[in-house]
Short mmCIF file of C-alpha atoms in Angstrom, two decimals:
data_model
loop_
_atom_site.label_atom_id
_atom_site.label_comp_id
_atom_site.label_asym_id
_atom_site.label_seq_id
_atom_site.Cartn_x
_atom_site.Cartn_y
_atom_site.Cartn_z
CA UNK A 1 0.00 0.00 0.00
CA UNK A 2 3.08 2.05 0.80
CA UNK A 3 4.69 1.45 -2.28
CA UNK A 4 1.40 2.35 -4.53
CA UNK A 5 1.72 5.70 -2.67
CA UNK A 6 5.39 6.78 -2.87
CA UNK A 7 6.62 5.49 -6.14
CA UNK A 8 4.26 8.55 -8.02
CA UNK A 9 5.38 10.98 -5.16
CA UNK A 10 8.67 10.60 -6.70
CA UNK A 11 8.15 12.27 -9.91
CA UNK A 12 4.77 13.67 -10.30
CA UNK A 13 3.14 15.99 -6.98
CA UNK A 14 0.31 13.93 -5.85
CA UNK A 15 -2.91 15.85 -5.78
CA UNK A 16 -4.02 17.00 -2.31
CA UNK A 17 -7.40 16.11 -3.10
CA UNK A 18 -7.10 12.20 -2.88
CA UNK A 19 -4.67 12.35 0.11
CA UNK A 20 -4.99 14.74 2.30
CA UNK A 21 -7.18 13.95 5.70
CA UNK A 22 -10.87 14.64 4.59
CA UNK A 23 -12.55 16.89 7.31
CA UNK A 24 -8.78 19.05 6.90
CA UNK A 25 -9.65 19.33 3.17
CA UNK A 26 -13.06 20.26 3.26
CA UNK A 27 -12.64 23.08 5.88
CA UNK A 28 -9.25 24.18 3.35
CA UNK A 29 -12.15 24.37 0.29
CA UNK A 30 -14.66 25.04 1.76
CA UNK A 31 -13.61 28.68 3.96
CA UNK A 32 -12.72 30.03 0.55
CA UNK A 33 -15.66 28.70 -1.41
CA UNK A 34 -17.81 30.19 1.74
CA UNK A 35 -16.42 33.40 1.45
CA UNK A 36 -16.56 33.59 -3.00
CA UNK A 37 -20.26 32.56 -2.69
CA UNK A 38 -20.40 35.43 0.28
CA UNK A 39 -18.88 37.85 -1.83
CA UNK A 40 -21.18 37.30 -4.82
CA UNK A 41 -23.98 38.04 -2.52
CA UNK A 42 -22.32 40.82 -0.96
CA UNK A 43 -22.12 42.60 -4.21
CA UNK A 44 -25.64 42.88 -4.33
CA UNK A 45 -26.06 43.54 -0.77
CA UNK A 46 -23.26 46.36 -0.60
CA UNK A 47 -25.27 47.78 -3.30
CA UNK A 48 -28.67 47.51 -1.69
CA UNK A 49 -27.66 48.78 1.62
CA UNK A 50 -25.95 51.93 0.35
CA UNK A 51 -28.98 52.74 -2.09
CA UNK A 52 -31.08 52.53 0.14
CA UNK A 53 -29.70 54.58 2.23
CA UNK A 54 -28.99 57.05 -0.05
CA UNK A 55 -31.97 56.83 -2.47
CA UNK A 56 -34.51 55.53 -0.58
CA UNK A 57 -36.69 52.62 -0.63
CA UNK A 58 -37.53 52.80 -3.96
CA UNK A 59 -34.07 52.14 -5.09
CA UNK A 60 -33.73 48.82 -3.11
CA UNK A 61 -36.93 48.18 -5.14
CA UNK A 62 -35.11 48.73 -8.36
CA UNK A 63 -32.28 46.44 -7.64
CA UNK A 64 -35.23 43.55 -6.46
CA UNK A 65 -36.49 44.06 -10.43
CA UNK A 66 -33.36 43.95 -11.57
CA UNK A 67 -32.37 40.53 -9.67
CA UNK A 68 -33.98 38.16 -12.02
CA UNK A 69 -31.27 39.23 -14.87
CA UNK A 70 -28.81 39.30 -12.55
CA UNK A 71 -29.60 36.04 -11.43
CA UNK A 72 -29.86 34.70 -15.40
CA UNK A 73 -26.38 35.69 -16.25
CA UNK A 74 -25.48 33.98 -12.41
CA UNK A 75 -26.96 30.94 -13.88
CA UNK A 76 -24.90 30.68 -17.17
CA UNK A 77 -21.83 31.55 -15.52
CA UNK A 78 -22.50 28.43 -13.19
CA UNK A 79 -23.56 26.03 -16.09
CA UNK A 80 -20.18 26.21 -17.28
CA UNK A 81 -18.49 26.72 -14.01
CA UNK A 82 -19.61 23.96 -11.89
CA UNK A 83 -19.84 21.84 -15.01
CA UNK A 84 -16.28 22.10 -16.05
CA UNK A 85 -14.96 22.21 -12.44
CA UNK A 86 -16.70 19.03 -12.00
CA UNK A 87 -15.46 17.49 -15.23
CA UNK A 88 -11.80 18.88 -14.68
CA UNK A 89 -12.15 16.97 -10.94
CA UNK A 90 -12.78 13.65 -12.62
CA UNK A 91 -10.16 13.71 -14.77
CA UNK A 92 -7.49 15.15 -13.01
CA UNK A 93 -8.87 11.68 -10.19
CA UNK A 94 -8.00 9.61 -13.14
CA UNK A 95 -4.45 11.44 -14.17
CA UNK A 96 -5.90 12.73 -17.48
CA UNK A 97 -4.65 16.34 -17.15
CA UNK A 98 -4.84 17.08 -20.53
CA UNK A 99 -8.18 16.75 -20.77
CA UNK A 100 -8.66 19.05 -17.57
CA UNK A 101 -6.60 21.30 -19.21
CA UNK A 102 -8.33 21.66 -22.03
CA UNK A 103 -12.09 21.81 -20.35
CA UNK A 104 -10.29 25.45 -18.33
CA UNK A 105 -9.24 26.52 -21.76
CA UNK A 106 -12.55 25.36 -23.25
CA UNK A 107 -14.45 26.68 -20.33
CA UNK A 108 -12.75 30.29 -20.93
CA UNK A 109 -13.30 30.55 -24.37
CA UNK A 110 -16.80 29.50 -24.29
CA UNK A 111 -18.00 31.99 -21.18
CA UNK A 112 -16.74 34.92 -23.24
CA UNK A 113 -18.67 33.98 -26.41
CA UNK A 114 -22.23 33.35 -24.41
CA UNK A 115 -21.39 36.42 -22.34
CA UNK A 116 -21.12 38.75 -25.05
CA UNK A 117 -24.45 36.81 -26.63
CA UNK A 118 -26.10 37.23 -23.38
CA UNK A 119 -25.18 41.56 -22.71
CA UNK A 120 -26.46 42.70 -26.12
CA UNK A 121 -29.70 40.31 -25.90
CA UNK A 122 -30.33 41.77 -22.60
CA UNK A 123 -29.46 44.97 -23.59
CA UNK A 124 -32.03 44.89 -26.59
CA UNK A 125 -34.67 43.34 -24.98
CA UNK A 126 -34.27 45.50 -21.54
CA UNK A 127 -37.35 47.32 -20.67
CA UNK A 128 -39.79 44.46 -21.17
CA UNK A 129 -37.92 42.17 -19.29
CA UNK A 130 -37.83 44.58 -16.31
CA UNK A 131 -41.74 45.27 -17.12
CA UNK A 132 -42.11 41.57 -16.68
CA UNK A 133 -39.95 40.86 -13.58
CA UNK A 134 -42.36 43.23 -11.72
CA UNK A 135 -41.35 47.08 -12.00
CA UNK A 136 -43.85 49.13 -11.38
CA UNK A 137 -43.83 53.04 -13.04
CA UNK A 138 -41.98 54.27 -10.15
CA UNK A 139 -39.44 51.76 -10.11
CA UNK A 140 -39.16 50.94 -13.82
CA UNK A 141 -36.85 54.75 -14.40
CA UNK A 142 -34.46 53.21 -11.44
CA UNK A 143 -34.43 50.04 -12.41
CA UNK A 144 -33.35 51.00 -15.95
CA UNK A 145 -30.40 52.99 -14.84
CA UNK A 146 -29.30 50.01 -12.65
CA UNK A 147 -29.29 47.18 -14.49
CA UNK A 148 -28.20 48.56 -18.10
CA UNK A 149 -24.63 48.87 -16.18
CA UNK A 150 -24.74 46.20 -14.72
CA UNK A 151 -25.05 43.82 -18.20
CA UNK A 152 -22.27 45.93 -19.63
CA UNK A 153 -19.84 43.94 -17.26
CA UNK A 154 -21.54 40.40 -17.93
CA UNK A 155 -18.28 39.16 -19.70
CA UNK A 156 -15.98 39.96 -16.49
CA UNK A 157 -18.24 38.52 -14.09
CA UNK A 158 -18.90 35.47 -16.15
CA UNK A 159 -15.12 34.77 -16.73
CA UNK A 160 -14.39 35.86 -12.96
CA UNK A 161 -17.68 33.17 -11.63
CA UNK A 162 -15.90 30.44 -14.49
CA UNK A 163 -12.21 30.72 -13.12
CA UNK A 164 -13.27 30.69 -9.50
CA UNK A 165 -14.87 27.35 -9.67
CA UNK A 166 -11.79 25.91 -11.57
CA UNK A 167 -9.02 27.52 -9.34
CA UNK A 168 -10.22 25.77 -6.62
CA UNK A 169 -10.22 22.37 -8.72
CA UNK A 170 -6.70 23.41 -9.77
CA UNK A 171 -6.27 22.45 -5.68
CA UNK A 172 -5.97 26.25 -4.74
CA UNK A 173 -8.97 27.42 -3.23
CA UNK A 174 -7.50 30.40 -1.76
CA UNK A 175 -6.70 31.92 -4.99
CA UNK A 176 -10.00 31.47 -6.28
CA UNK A 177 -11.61 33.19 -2.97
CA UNK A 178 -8.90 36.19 -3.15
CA UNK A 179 -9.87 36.62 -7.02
CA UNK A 180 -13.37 37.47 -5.90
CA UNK A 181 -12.05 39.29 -2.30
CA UNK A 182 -10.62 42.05 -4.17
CA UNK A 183 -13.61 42.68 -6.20
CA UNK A 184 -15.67 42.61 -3.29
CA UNK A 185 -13.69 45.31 -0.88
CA UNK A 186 -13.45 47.73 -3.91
CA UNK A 187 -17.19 47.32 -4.68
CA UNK A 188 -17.73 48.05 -1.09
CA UNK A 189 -15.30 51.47 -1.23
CA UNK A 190 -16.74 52.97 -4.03
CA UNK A 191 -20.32 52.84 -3.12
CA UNK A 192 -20.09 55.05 -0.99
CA UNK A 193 -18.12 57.45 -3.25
CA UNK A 194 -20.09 57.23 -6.10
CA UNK A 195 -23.43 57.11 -4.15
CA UNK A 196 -22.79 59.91 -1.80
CA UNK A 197 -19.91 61.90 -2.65
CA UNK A 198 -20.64 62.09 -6.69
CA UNK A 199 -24.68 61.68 -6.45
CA UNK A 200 -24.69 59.29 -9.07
CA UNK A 201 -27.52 57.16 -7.13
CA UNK A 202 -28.28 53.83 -8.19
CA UNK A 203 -26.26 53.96 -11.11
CA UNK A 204 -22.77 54.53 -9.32
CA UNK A 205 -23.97 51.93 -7.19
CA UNK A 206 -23.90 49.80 -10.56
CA UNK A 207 -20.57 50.97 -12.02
CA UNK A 208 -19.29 50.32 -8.55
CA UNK A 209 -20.19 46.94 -9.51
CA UNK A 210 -19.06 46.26 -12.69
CA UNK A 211 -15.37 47.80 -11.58
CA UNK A 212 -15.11 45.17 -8.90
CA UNK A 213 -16.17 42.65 -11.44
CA UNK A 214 -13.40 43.70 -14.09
CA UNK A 215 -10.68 43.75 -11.24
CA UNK A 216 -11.66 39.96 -10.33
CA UNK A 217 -12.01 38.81 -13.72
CA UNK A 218 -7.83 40.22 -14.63
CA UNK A 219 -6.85 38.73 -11.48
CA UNK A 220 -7.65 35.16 -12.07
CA UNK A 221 -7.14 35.34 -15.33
CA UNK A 222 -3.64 35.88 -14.84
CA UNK A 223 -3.44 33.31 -11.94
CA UNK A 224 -3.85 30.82 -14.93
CA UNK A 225 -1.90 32.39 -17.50
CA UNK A 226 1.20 33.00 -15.21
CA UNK A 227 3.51 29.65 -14.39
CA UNK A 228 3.61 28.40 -11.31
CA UNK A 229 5.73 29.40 -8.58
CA UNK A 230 6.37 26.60 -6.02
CA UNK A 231 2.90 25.36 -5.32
CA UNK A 232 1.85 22.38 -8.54
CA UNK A 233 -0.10 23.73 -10.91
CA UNK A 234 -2.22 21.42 -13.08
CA UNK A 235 -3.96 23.07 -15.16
CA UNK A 236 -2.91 26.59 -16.86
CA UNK A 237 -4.62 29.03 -19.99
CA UNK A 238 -2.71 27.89 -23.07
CA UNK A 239 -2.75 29.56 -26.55
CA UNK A 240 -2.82 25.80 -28.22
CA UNK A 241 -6.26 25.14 -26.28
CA UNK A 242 -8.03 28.84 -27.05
CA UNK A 243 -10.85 27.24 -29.65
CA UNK A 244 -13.52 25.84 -27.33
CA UNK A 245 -14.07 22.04 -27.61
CA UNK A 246 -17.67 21.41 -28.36
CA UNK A 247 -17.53 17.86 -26.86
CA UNK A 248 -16.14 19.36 -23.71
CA UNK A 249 -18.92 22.11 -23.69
CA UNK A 250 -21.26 19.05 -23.53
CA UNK A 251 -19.92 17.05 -21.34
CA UNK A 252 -19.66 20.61 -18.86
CA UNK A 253 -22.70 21.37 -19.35
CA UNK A 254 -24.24 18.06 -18.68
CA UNK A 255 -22.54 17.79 -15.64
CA UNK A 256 -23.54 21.90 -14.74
CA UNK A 257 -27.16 21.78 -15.28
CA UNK A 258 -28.60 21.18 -12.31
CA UNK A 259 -26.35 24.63 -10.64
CA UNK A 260 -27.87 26.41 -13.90
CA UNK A 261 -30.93 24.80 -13.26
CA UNK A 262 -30.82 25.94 -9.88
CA UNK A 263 -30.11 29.59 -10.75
CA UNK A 264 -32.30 29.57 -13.84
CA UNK A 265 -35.47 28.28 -11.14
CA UNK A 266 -34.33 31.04 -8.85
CA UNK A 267 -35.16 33.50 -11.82
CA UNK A 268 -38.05 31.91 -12.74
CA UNK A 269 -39.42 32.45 -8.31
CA UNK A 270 -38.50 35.54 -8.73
CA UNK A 271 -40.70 36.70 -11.11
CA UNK A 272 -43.48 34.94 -9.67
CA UNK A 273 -42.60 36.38 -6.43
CA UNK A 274 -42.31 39.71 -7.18
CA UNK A 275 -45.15 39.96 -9.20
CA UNK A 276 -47.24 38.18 -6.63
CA UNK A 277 -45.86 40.92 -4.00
CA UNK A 278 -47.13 43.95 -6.28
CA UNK A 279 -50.48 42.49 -6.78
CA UNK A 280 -51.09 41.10 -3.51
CA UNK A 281 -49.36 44.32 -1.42
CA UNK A 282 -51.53 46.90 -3.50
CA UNK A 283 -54.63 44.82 -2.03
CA UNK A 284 -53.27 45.33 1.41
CA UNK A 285 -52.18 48.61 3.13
CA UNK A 286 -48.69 47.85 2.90
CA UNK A 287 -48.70 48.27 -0.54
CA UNK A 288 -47.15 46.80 -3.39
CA UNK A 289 -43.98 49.15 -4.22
CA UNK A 290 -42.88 48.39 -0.06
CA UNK A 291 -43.83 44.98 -0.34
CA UNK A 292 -41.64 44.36 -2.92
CA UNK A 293 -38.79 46.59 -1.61
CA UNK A 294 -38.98 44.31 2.02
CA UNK A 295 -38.64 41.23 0.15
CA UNK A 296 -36.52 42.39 -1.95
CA UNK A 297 -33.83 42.77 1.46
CA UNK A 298 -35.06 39.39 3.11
CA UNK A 299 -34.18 37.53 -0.35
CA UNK A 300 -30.79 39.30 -0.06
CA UNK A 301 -30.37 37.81 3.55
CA UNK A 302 -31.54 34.37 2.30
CA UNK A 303 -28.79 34.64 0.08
CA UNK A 304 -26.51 35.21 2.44
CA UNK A 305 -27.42 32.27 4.42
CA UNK A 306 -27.80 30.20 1.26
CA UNK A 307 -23.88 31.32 0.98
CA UNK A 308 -22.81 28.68 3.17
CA UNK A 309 -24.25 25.79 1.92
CA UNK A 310 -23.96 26.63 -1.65
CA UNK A 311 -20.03 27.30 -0.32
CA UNK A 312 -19.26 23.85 1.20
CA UNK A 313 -21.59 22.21 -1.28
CA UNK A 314 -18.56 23.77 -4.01
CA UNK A 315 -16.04 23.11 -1.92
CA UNK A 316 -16.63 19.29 -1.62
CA UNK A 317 -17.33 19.42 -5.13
CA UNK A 318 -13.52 19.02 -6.19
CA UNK A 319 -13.15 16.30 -3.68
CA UNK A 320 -15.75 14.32 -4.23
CA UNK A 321 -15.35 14.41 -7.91
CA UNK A 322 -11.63 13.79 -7.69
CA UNK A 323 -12.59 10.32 -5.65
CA UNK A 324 -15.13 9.31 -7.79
CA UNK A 325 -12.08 9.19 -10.28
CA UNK A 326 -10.35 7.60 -8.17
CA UNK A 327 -12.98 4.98 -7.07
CA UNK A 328 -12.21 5.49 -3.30
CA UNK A 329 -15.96 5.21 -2.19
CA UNK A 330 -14.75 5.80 1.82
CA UNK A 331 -13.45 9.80 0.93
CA UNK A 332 -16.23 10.19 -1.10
CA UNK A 333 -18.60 9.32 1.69
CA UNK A 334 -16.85 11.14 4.18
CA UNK A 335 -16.94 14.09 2.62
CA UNK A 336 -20.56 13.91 1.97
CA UNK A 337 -21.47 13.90 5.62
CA UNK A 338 -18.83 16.06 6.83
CA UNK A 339 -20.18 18.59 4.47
CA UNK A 340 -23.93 18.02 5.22
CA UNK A 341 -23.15 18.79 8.91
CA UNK A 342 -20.69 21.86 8.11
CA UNK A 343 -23.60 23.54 5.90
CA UNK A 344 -26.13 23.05 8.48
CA UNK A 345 -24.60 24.15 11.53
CA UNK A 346 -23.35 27.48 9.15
CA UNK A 347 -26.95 28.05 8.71
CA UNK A 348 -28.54 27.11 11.90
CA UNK A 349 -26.33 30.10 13.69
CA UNK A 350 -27.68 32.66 10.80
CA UNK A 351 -30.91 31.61 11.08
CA UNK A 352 -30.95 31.69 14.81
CA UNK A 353 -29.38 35.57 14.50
CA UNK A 354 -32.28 36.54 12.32
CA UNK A 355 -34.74 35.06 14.38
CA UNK A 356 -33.76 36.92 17.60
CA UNK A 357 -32.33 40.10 16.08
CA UNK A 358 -34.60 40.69 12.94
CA UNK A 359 -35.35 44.34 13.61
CA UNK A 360 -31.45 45.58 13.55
CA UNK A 361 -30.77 43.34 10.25
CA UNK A 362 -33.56 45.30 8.86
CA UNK A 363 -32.66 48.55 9.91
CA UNK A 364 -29.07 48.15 8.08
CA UNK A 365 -31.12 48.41 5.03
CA UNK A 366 -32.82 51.97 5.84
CA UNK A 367 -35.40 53.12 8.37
CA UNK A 368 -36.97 55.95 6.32
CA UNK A 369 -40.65 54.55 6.06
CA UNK A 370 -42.48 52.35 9.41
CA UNK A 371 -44.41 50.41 6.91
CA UNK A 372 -41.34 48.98 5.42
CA UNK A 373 -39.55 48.04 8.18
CA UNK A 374 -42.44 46.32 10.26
CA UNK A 375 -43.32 44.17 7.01
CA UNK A 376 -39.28 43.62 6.38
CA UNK A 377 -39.09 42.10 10.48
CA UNK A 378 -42.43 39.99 9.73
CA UNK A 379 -40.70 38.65 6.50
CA UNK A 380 -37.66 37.82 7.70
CA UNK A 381 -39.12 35.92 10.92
CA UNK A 382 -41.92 33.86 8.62
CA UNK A 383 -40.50 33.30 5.28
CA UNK A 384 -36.79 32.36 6.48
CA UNK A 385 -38.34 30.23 9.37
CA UNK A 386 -37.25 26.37 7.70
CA UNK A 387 -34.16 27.71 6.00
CA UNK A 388 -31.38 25.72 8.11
CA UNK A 389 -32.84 22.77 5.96
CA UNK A 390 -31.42 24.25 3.67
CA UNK A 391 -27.41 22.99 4.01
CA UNK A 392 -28.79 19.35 3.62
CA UNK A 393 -30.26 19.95 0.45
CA UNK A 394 -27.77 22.30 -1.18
CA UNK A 395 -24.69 20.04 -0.41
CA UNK A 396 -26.97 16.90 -1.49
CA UNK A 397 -27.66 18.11 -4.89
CA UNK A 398 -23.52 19.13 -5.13
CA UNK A 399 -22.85 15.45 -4.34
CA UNK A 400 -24.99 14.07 -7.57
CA UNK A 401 -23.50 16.69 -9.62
CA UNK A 402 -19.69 16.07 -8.75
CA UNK A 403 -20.01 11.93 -9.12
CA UNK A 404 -21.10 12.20 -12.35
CA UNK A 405 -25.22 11.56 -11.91
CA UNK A 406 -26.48 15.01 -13.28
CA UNK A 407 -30.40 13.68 -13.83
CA UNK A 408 -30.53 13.34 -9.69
CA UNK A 409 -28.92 16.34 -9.60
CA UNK A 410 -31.01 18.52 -11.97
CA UNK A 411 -34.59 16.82 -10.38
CA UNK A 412 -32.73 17.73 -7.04
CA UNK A 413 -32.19 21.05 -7.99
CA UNK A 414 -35.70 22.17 -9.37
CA UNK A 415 -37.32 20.38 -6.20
CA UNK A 416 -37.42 23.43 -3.82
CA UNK A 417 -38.13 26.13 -5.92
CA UNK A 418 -40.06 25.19 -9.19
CA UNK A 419 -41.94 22.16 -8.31
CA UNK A 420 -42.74 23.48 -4.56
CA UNK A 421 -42.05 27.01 -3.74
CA UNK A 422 -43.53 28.77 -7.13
CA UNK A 423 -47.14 26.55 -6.81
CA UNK A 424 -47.21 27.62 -3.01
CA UNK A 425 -46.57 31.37 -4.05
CA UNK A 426 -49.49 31.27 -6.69
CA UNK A 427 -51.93 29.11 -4.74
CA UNK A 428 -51.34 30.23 -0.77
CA UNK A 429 -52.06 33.94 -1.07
CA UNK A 430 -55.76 32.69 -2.63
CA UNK A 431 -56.84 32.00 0.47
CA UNK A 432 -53.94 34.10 3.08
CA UNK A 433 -53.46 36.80 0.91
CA UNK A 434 -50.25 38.93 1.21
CA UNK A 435 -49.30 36.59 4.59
CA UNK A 436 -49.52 33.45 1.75
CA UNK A 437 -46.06 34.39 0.08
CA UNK A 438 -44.28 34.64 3.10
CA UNK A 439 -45.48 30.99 4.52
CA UNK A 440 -44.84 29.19 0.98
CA UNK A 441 -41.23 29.75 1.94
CA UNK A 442 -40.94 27.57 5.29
CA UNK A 443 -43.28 24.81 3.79
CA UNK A 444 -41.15 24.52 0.69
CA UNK A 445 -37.86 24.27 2.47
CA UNK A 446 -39.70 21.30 5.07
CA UNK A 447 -41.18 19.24 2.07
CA UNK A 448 -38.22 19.29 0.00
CA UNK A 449 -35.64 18.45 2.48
CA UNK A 450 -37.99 15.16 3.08
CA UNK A 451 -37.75 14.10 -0.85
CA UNK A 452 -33.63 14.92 -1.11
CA UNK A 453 -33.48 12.15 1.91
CA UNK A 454 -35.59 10.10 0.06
CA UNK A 455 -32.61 10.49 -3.12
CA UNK A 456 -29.38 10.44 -0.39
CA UNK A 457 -30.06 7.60 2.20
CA UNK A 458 -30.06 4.59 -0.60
CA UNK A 459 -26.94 6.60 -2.30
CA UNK A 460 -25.40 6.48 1.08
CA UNK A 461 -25.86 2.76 2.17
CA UNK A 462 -24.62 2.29 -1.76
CA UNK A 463 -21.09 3.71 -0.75
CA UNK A 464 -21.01 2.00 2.39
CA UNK A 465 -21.16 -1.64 0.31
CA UNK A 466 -18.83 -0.32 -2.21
CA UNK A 467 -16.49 0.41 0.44
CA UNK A 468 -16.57 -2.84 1.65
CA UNK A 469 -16.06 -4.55 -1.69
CA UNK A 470 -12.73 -2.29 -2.64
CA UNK A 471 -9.37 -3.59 -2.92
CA UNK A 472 -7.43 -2.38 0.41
CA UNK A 473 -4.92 -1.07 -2.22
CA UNK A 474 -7.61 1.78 -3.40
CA UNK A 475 -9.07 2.59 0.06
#
């Protein structure tokens, strides 16, 4: 067994990923995936907070509208992220690093194409889109300004969402979270500048954005051009490679669809949601433009929370994909429940914080108008109520996608939000009104955490029989 595991040492750098101690790993991929996924959200919430502090609730309403297409391009960049991180894992497991090579180069290529595809569509077809994602004629003037700049940086955040998830298969996780760190802390200094100091309102808020995005994007894209200095590299952006390979764009996005299913669904509740809010809120005394603008920050929060799980769920993704190469069925199960228990107990503690403090996580946000800010505290307690089931869920649907079973993946991924949570939006309010929306959330998240153990438990008692019947030699 010792002499399987030295001889390679001797003249190729074994990959950490099928050697190093498990729960060790997963906290080393994990902490940086945590704080990329973080960062994406932060982006938005950065924004929200300093608009609506300087431009009032109406602005955070703007940036609700403009979340759907935000949350589209989010879900292409993922289709080819996750799908060629995951593809790249399972073939650097079984020593093909040409091929991983190649899906990074193929990967790169191909996000700038759709990106550029994606901005002048979106561009074009602008003002209806935000008509149909719920903007009202108050909102629709901010919401225009907002997310017009924001598409004009779709290719750097693509590339910058595409590299991150295949730095951290490249076995340096770190790099991929300081790629998106950098972004973050300069998206978070000029705010403030262009918001207050310039009065550019909602659209410095958006050009803050789309710097940060351009900063992250140059960043890792020269981690992977440069050579590497001391730590292994294996994979790197090569000249030879630059013409995508449309078998690898396949295979990526075969392996990716059930993250871009996941994002596309998200979209897709969205729009339901926020349409639901306007109708429903101008039937109530709330009203639908506040409505909209309180959900608008409690969807923000979920995100955060969501943050975690989606974080560990990526950073076991490498791992478990690299073992599922490598057929050692014992890492691969570790890793699972390691990761299931990491994501929960992340989200447990935020949930437990917005349970007992919901009325200062609200007031970050703004404090300009009472109605706003009682309906925000009500949201946050009711709709995020079930949302710790969330880790169990998230990292479940990362384990089908990384070992190579993407149709449990992709029914796993539509399960919470488009076969549960949009019917309980359009039916529930029938009969609750406005009160509906917010309790479809806590249902959803109970009902679908049932059905993804329904998928996991025979998976699990799978691996523990295939651990049984491997060679010592492999295990």
């Amino acid at each position: 067994m010792q002499t399987l595991q030295t001889e390679p040492n001797a003249s190729v750098p074994q990959n950490p990923l099928g050697c190093k101690p498990v729960g060790r790993l997963l906290v080393t991929f994990s902490l940086p995936a945590i704080v990329s996924c973080l960062i994406n959200s932060i982006y938005n919430i950065v924004d929200q907070i300093f608009i609506g502090q300087g431009v009032g609730y109406l602005g955070n309403a703007a940036t609700t509208v403009a979340f759907p297409v935000m949350t589209i391009l989010l879900a292409f960049s993922t289709l080819i992220g996750a799908g060629s991180s995951a593809h790249a894992a399972i073939r650097l497991g079984e020593k093909n690093e040409e091929e991983a090579e190649r899906t990074l180069n193929t990967a790169f290529s191909f996000s700038i194409l759709l990106s550029v595809v994606l901005m002048v569509l979106g561009l074009i077809f602008l003002r209806p889109l935000l008509r149909a994602f719920g903007a009202t004629d108050s909102i629709l003037p901010y919401a225009l300004d907002y997310t017009s700049i924001i598409l004009l940086g779709t290719p750097f955040n693509m590339v910058s969402v595409v590299l991150s998830n295949l730095a951290r298969t490249d076995g340096h996780p770190r790099m991929s979270m300081y790629g998106m760190m950098i972004g973050a802390f300069l998206n978070t200094i000029l705010d403030p500048i262009y918001i207050f100091v310039l009065h550019w309102g909602v659209k410095g808020a958006a050009i803050a954005t789309i710097t940060s995005q351009i900063i992250s994007a140059v960043v890792l894209t020269l981690y992977f051009l440069r050579p590497s200095r001391g730590n292994p590299r294996h994979m790197r952006l090569r000249r030879a490679y630059r013409r995508p390979d449309w078998y690898l764009v396949r295979r990526a996005m075969a392996l990716g669809v059930s993250s871009g299913i996941t994002q596309s669904v998200g979209c897709i509740m969205q729009v339901v949601m926020n349409n639901s809010l306007v109708h429903y809120g101008d039937q109530s005394a709330i009203g639908g433009d506040v409505a909209l603008s309180a959900m608008g920050i409690v969807m923000k929060i979920a995100m955060i929370m969501a943050a975690f799980g989606i974080g560990v769920g990526i950073g076991a993704q490498p791992i478990l994909g690299f073992n599922r190469g490598a057929k050692n069925f014992a890492r691969i199960r570790r890793t699972y429940l390691l990761a299931v228990t990491f994501a929960t107990g992340l989200i447990a503690f935020c949930w437990l914080l917005c349970q007992l403090f919901p009325e200062t996580i609200v007031g970050i946000f703004g404090k300009e108008n009472a109605a706003f800010t009682d309906f925000a505290v009500k949201c946050l307690r009711i709709y995020l109520f079930s949302i710790f089931c969330a880790g169990f869920q998230i990292v479940s649907t990362n384990y089908f996608q990384a070992t190579g079973q993407p149709l449990k993946a992709s029914v796993l991924s539509m399960l919470r939000q488009l076969l549960l949570l949009i019917p309980l939006i359009l039916i529930l309010p029938l009969f609750f009104g406005l009160d509906g929306i917010l309790y479809s959330a806590p249902i959803a998240d109970t009902a679908s955490a049932a059905i993804v153990a329904f998928f996991i438990v025979p998976e699990m008692r799978r691996l523990r029989q295939q651990i049984g019947q491997t060679p010592p030699a492999e295990t």
